[in-house]
mmCIF file of C-alpha atoms and ligand atoms in Angstrom:
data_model
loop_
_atom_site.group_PDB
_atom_site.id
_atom_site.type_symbol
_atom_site.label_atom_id
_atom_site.label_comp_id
_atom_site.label_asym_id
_atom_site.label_seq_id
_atom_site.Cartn_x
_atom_site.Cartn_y
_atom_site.Cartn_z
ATOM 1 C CA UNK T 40 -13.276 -25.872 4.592
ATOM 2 C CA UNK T 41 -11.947 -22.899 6.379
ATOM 3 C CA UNK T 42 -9.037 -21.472 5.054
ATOM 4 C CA UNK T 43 -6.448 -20.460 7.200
ATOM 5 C CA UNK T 44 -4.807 -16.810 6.600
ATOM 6 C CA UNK T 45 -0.962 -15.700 7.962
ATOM 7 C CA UNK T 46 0.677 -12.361 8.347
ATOM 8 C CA UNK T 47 4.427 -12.996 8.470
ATOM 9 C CA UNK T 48 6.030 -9.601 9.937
ATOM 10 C CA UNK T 49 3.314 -8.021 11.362
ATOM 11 C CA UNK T 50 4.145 -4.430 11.646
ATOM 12 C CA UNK T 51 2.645 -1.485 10.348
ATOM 13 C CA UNK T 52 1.066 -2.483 7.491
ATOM 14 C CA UNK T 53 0.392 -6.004 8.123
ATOM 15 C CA UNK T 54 -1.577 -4.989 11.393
ATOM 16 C CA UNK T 55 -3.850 -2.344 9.350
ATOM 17 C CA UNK T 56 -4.021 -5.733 7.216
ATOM 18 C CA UNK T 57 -5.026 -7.990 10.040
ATOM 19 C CA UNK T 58 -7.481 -5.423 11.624
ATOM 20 C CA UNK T 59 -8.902 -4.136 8.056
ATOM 21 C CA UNK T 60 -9.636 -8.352 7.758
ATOM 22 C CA UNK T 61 -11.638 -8.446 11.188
ATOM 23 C CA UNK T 62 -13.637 -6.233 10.368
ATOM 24 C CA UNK T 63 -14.960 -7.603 6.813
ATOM 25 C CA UNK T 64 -15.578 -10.846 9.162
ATOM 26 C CA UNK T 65 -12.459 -12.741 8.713
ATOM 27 C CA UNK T 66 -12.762 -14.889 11.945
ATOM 28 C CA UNK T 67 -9.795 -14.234 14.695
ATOM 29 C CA UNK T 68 -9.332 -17.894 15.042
ATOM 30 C CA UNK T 69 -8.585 -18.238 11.786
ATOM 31 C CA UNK T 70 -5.876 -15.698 11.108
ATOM 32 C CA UNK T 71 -2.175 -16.561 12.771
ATOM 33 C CA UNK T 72 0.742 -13.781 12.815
ATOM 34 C CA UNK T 73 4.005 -14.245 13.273
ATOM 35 C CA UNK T 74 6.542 -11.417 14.515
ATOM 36 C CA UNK T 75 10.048 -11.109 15.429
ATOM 37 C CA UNK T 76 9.729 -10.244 18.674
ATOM 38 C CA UNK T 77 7.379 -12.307 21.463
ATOM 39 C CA UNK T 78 6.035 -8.709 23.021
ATOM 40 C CA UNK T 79 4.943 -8.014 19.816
ATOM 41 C CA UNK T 80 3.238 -10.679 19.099
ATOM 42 C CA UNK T 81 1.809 -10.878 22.959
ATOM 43 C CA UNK T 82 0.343 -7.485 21.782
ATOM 44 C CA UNK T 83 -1.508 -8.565 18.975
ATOM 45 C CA UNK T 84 -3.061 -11.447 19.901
ATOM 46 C CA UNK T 85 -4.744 -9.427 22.835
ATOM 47 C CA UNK T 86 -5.384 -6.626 20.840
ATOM 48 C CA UNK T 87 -7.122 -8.925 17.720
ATOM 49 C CA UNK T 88 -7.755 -12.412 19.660
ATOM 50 C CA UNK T 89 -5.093 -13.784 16.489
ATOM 51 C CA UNK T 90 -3.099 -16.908 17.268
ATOM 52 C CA UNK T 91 0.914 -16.064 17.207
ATOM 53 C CA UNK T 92 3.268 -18.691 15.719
ATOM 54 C CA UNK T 93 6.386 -18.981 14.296
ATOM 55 C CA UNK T 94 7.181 -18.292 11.010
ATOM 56 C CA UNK T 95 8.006 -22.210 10.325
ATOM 57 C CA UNK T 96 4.733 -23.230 11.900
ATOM 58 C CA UNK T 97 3.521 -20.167 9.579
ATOM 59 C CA UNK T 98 4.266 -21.901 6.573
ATOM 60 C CA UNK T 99 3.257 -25.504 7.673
ATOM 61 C CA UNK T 100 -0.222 -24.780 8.551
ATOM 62 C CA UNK T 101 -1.646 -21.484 7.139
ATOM 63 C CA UNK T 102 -3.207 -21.587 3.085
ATOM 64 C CA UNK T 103 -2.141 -18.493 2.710
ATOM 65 C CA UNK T 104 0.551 -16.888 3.578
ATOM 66 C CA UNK T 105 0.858 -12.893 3.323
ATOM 67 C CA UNK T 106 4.554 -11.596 3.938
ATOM 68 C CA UNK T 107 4.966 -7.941 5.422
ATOM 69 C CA UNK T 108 8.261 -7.416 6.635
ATOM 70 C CA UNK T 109 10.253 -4.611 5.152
ATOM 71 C CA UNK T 110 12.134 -5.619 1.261
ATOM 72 C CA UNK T 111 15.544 -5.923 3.041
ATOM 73 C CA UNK T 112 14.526 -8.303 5.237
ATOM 74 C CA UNK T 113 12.219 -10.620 2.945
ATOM 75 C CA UNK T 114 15.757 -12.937 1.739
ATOM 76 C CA UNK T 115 16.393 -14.005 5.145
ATOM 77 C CA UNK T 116 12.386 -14.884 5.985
ATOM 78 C CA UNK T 117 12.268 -16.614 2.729
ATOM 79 C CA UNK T 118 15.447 -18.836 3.637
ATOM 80 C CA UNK T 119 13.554 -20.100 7.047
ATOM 81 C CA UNK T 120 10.422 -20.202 5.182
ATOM 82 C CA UNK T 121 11.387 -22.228 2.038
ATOM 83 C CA UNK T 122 11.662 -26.227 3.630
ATOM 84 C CA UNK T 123 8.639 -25.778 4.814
ATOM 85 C CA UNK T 124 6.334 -24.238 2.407
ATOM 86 C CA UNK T 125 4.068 -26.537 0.312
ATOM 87 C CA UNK T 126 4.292 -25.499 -3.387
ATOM 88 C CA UNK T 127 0.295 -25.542 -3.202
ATOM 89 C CA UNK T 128 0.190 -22.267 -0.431
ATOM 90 C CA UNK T 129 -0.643 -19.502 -1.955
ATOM 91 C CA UNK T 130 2.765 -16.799 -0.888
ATOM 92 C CA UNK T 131 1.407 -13.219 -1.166
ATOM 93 C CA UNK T 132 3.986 -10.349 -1.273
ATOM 94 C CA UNK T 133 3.248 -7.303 0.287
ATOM 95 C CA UNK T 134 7.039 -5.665 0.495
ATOM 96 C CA UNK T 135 7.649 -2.841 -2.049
ATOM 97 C CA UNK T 136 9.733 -3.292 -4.865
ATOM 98 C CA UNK T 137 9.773 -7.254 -4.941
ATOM 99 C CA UNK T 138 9.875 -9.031 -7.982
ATOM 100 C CA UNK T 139 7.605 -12.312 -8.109
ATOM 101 C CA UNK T 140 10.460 -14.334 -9.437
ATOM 102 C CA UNK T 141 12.662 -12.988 -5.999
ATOM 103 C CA UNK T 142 10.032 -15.805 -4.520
ATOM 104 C CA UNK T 143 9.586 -18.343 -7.158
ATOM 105 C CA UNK T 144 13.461 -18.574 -7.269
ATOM 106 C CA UNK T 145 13.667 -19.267 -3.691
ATOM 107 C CA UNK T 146 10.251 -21.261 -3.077
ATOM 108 C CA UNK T 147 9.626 -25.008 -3.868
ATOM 109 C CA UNK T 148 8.812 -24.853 -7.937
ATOM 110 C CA UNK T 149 5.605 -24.209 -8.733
ATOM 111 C CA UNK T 150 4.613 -22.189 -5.854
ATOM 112 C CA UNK T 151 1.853 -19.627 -6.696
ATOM 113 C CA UNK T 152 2.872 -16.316 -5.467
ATOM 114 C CA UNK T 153 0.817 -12.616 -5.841
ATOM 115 C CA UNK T 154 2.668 -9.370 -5.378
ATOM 116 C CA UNK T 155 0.766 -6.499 -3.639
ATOM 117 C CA UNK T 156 1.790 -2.760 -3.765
ATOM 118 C CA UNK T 157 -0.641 -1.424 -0.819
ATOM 119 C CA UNK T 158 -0.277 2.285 0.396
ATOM 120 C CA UNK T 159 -0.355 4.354 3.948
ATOM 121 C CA UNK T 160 -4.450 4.576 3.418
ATOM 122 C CA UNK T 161 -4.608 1.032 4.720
ATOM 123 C CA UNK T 162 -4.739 2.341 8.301
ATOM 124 C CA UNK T 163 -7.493 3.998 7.632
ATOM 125 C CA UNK T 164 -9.615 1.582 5.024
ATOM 126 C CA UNK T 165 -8.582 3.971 2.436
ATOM 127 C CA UNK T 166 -5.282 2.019 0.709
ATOM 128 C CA UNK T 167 -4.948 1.934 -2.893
ATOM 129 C CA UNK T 168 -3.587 -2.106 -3.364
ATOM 130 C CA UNK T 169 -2.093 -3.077 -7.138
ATOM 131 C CA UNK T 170 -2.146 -6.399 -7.749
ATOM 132 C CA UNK T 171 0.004 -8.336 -10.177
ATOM 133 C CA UNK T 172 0.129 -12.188 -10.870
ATOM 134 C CA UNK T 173 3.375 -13.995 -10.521
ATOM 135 C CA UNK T 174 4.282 -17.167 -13.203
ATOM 136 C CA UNK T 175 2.078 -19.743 -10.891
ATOM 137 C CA UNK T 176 -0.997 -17.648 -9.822
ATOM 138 C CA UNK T 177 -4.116 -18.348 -10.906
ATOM 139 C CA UNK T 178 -7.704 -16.189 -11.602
ATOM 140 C CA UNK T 179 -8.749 -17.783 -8.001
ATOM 141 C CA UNK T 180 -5.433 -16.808 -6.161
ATOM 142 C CA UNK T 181 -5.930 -13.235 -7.346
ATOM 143 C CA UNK T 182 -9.094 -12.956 -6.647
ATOM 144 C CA UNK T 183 -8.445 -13.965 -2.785
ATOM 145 C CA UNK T 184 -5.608 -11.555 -2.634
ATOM 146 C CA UNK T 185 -8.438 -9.144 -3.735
ATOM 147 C CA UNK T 186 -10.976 -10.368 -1.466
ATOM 148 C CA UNK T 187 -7.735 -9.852 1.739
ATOM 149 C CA UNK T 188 -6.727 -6.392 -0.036
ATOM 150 C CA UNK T 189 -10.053 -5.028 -0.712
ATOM 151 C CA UNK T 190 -10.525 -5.517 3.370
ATOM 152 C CA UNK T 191 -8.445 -2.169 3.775
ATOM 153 C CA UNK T 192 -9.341 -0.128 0.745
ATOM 154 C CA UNK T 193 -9.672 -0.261 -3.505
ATOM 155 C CA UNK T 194 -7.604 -3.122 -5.554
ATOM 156 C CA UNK T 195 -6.579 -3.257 -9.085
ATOM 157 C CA UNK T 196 -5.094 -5.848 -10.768
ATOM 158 C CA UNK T 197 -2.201 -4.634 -13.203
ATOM 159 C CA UNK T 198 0.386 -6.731 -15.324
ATOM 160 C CA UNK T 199 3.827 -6.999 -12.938
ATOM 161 C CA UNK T 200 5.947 -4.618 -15.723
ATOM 162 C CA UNK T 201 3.333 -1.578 -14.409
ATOM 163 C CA UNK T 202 4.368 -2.184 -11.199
ATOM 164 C CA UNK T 203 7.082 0.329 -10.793
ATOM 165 C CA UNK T 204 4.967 3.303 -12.080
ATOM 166 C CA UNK T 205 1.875 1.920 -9.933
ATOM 167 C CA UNK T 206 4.350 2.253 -7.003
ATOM 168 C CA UNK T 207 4.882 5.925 -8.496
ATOM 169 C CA UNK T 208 1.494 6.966 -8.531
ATOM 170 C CA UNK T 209 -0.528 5.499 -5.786
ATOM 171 C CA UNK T 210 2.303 3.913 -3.633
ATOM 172 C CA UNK T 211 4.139 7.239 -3.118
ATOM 173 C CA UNK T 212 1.104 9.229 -4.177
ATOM 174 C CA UNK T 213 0.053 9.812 -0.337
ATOM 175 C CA UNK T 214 3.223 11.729 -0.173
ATOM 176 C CA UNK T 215 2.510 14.278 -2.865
ATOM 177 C CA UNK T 216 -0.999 15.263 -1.294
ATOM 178 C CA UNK T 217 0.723 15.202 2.480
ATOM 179 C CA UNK T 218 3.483 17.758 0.946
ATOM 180 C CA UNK T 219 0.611 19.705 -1.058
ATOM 181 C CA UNK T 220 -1.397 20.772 1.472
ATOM 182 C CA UNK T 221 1.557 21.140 3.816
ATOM 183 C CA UNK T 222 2.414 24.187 0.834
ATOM 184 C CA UNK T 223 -0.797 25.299 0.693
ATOM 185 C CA UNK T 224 -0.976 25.603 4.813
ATOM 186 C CA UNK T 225 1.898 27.941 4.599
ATOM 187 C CA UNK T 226 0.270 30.094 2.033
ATOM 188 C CA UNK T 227 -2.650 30.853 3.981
ATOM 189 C CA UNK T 228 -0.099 31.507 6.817
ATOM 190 C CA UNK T 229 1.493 34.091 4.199
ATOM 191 C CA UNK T 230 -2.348 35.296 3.873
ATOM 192 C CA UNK T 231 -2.507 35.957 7.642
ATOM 193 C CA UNK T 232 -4.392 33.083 8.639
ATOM 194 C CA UNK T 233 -3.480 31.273 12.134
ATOM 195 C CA UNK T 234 -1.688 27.502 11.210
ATOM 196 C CA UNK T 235 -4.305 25.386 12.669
ATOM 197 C CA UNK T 236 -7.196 27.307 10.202
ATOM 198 C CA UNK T 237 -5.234 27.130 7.530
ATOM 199 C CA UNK T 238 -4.226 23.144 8.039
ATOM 200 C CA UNK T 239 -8.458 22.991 9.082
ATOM 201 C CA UNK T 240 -9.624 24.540 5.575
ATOM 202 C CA UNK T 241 -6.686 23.120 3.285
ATOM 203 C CA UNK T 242 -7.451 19.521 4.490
ATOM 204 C CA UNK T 243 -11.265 19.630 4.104
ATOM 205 C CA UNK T 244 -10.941 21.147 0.838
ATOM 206 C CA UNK T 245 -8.824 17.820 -0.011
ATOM 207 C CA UNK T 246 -11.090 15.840 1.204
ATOM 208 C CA UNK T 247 -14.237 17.748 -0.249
ATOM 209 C CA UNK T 248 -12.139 17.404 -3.698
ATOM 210 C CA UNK T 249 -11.721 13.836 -3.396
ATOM 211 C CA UNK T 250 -15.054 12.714 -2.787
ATOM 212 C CA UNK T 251 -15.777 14.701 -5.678
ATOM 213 C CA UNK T 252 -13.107 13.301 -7.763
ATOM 214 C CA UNK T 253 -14.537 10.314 -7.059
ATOM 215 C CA UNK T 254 -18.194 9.897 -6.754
ATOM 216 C CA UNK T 255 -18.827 12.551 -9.561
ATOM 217 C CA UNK T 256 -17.775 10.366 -12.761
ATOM 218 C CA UNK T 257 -16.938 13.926 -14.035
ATOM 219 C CA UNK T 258 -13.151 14.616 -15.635
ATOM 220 C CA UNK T 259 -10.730 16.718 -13.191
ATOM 221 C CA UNK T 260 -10.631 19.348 -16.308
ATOM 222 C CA UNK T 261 -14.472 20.133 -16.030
ATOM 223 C CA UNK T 262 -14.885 19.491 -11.831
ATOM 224 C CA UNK T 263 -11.703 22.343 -12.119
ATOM 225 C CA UNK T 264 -13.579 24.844 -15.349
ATOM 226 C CA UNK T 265 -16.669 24.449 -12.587
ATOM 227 C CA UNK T 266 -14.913 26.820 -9.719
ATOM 228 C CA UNK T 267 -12.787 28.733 -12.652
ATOM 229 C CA UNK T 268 -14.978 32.097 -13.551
ATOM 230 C CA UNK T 269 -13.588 34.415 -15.783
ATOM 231 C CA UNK T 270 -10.906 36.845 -14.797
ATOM 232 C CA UNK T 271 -11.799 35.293 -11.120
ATOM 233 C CA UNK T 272 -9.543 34.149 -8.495
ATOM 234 C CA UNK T 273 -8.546 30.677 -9.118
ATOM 235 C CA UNK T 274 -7.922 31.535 -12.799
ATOM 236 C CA UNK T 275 -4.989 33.746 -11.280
ATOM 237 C CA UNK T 276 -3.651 31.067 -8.812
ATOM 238 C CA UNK T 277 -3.655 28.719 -12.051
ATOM 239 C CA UNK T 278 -1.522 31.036 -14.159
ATOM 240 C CA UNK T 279 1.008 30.887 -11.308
ATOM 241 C CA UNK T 280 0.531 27.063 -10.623
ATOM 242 C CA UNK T 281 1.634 26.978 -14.988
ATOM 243 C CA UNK T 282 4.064 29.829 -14.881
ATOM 244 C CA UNK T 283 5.987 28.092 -12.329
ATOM 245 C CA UNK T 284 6.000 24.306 -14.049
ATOM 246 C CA UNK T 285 3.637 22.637 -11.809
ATOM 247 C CA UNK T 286 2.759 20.321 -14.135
ATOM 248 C CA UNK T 287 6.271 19.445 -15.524
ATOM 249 C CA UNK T 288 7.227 19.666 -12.386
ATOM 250 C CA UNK T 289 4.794 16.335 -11.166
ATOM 251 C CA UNK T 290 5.710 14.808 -14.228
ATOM 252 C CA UNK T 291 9.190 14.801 -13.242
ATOM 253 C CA UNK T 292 8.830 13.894 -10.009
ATOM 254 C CA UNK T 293 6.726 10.894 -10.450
ATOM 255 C CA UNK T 294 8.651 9.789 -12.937
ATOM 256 C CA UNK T 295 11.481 10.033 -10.826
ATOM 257 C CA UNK T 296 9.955 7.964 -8.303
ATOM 258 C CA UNK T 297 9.454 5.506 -10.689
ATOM 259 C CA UNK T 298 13.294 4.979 -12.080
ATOM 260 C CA UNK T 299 13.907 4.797 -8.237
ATOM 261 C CA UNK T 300 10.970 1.434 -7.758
ATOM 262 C CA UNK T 301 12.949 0.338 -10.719
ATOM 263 C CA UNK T 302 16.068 0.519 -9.189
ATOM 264 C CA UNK T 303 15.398 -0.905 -5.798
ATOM 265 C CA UNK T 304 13.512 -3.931 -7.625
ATOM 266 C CA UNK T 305 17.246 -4.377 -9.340
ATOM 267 C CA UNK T 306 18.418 -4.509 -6.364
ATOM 268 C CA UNK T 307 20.518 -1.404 -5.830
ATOM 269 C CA UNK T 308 19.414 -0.415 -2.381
ATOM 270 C CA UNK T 309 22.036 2.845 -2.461
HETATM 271 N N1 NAP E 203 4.603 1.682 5.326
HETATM 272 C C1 NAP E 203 4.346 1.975 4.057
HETATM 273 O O1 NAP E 203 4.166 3.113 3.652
HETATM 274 C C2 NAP E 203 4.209 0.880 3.056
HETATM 275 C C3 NAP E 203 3.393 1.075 1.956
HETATM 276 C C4 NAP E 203 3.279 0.045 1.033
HETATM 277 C C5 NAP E 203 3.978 -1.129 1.217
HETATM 278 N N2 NAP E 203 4.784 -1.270 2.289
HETATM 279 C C6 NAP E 203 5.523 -2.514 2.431
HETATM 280 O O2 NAP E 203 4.988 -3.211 3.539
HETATM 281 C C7 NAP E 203 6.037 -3.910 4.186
HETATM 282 C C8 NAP E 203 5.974 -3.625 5.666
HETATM 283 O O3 NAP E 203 6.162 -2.248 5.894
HETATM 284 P P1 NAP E 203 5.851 -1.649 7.331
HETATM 285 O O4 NAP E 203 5.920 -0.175 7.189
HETATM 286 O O5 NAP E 203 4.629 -2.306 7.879
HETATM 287 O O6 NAP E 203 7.166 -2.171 8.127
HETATM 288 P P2 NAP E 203 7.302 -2.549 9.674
HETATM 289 O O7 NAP E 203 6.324 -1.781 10.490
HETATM 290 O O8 NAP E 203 8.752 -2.488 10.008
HETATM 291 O O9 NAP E 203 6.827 -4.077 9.692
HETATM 292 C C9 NAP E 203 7.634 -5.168 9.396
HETATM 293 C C10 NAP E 203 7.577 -6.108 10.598
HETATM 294 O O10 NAP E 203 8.217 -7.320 10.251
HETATM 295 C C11 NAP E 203 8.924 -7.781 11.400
HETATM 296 N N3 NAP E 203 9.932 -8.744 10.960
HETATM 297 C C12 NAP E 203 11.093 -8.533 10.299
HETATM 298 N N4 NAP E 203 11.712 -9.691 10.035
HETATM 299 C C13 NAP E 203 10.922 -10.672 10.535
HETATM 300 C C14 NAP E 203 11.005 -12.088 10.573
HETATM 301 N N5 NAP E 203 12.035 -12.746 10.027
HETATM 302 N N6 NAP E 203 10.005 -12.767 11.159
HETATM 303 C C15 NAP E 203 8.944 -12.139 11.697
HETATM 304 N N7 NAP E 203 8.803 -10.804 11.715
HETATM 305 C C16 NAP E 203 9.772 -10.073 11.124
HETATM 306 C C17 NAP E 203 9.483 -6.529 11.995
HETATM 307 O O11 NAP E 203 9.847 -6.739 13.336
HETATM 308 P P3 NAP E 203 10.575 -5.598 14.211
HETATM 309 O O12 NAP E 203 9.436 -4.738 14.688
HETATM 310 O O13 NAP E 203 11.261 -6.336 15.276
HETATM 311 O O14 NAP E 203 11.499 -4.863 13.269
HETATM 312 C C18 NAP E 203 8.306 -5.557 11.830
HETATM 313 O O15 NAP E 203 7.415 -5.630 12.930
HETATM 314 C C19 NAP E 203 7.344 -3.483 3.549
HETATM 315 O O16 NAP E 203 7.842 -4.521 2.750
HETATM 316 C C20 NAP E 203 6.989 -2.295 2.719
HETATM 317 O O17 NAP E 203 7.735 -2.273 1.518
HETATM 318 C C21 NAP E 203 4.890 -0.300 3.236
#
């Protein structure tokens, strides 16, 4: 039986979704969108061949329903969803910050639902996607929100109470390598080299490190001892990256980042 997939609020990250979906195979003619405005939603059904509906019709006809609009706007889609979802859909989360029971309280009891912390890297098949299970979801509902998620990048499956430091580490984490190599750019600047070098070298060196981070198997401690040599270079740019609390430094600031997911979830949105 096919089963039929929707994107409620298909912006940003429920597009890289959608397209991230065509291209595993995920048939056009099975996936409907909804959006809140009609040009929108003119756009991506030429862009994708996807069938727009409304949110209502959303709910009545799709198995699975994926929800992408932005936290603050999730209670009022939920409101026009809730008469018309069955309590057998399967209601996928993919706003930041959401608690699982935000849904259960406000879907027909029962109602399996699986929330999703994706990152920026979707857009490019690169997204980092935690999974946790809400009270009704099943091995088999997770394992189709991994099948949908692991379109556009890696899943992982955590428990929900990891959620706010998974949204510290690989929801946010984007940021922290963006603002990294935006530092390291100005260095070479400081070092006399012309901006769009500097950006050229910094960012292939990121990605150069990545691949090795992750197709090596080796620890970050030995794949950095490897380009350490005695009284060398990078030994020196090390004993400034420690004299000036690097490492307390990202310590701090992810666990600031978590307290912050924490507080949002709570629902203090100052
Ligand atoms: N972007 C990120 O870095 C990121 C990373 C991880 C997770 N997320 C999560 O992903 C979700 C979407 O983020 P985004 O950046 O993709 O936001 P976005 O581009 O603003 O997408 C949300 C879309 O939902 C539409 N919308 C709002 N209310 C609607 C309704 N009642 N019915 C139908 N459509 C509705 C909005 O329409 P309008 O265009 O008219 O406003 C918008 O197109 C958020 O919950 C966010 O927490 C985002």
């Amino acid at each position: 039986m096919t089963q039929k997939v929707a994107v409620l609020g298909t912006g940003k990250i429920g597009e890289a979704l959608l397209s991230g979906m065509i291209r595993a195979g995920w048939a056009p003619a099975d996936l409907l969108i909804t959006a809140r405005r009609p040009e929108r939603a003119e756009e991506l059904h030429t862009r994708y061949g996807v069938t727009p509906v409304t949110n209502t019709e959303a709910a009545k006809t799709a198995d699975t329903l994926i929800l992408t609009v932005k936290p603050q706007d999730m209670g009022t889609l939920l409101d026009e969803l809730a008469p018309h979802v069955p309590a057998d859909r399967l209601v996928i989360s993919g706003a930041a910050g959401v608690p699982t029971s935000f849904y259960e309280e406000r879907l027909a009891a029962g109602t399996p639902v699986v929330r999703v912390m994706t990152n920026t890297p979707a857009l490019v098949d690169e997204a980092m996607s935690v999974i946790s299970a809400g009270s009704h979801a099943t091995e088999a509902h997770l394992a189709h929100t991994e099948e949908i998620f692991g379109a556009v990048g890696k899943t992982l499956r955590v428990p929900e109470s990891q959620q706010d430091a998974c949204t510290a580490l690989s929801g946010s984490g984007p940021a922290y390598f963006f603002y990294l190599v935006e530092a390291m750019t100005d260095a070479g600047i400081l070092l006399g080299l012309p901006r769009d070098k500097a950006h050229d070298l910094i960012v292939q060196s990121a990605i150069g490190a990545a691949v090795m981070l992750r197709d090596s198997g080796e620890h970050p401690v030995k794949l950095r001892e490897n380009v350490t040599s005695p009284a060398g270079t990078t030994i020196n740019a090390i004993r400034e990256l420690e004299n000036h609390g690097v490492r307390a430094a990202l310590i701090a600031a992810l666990e600031a980042a978590r307290d912050r997911s924490r507080e949002l979830a709570s629902g203090n949105n100052a």
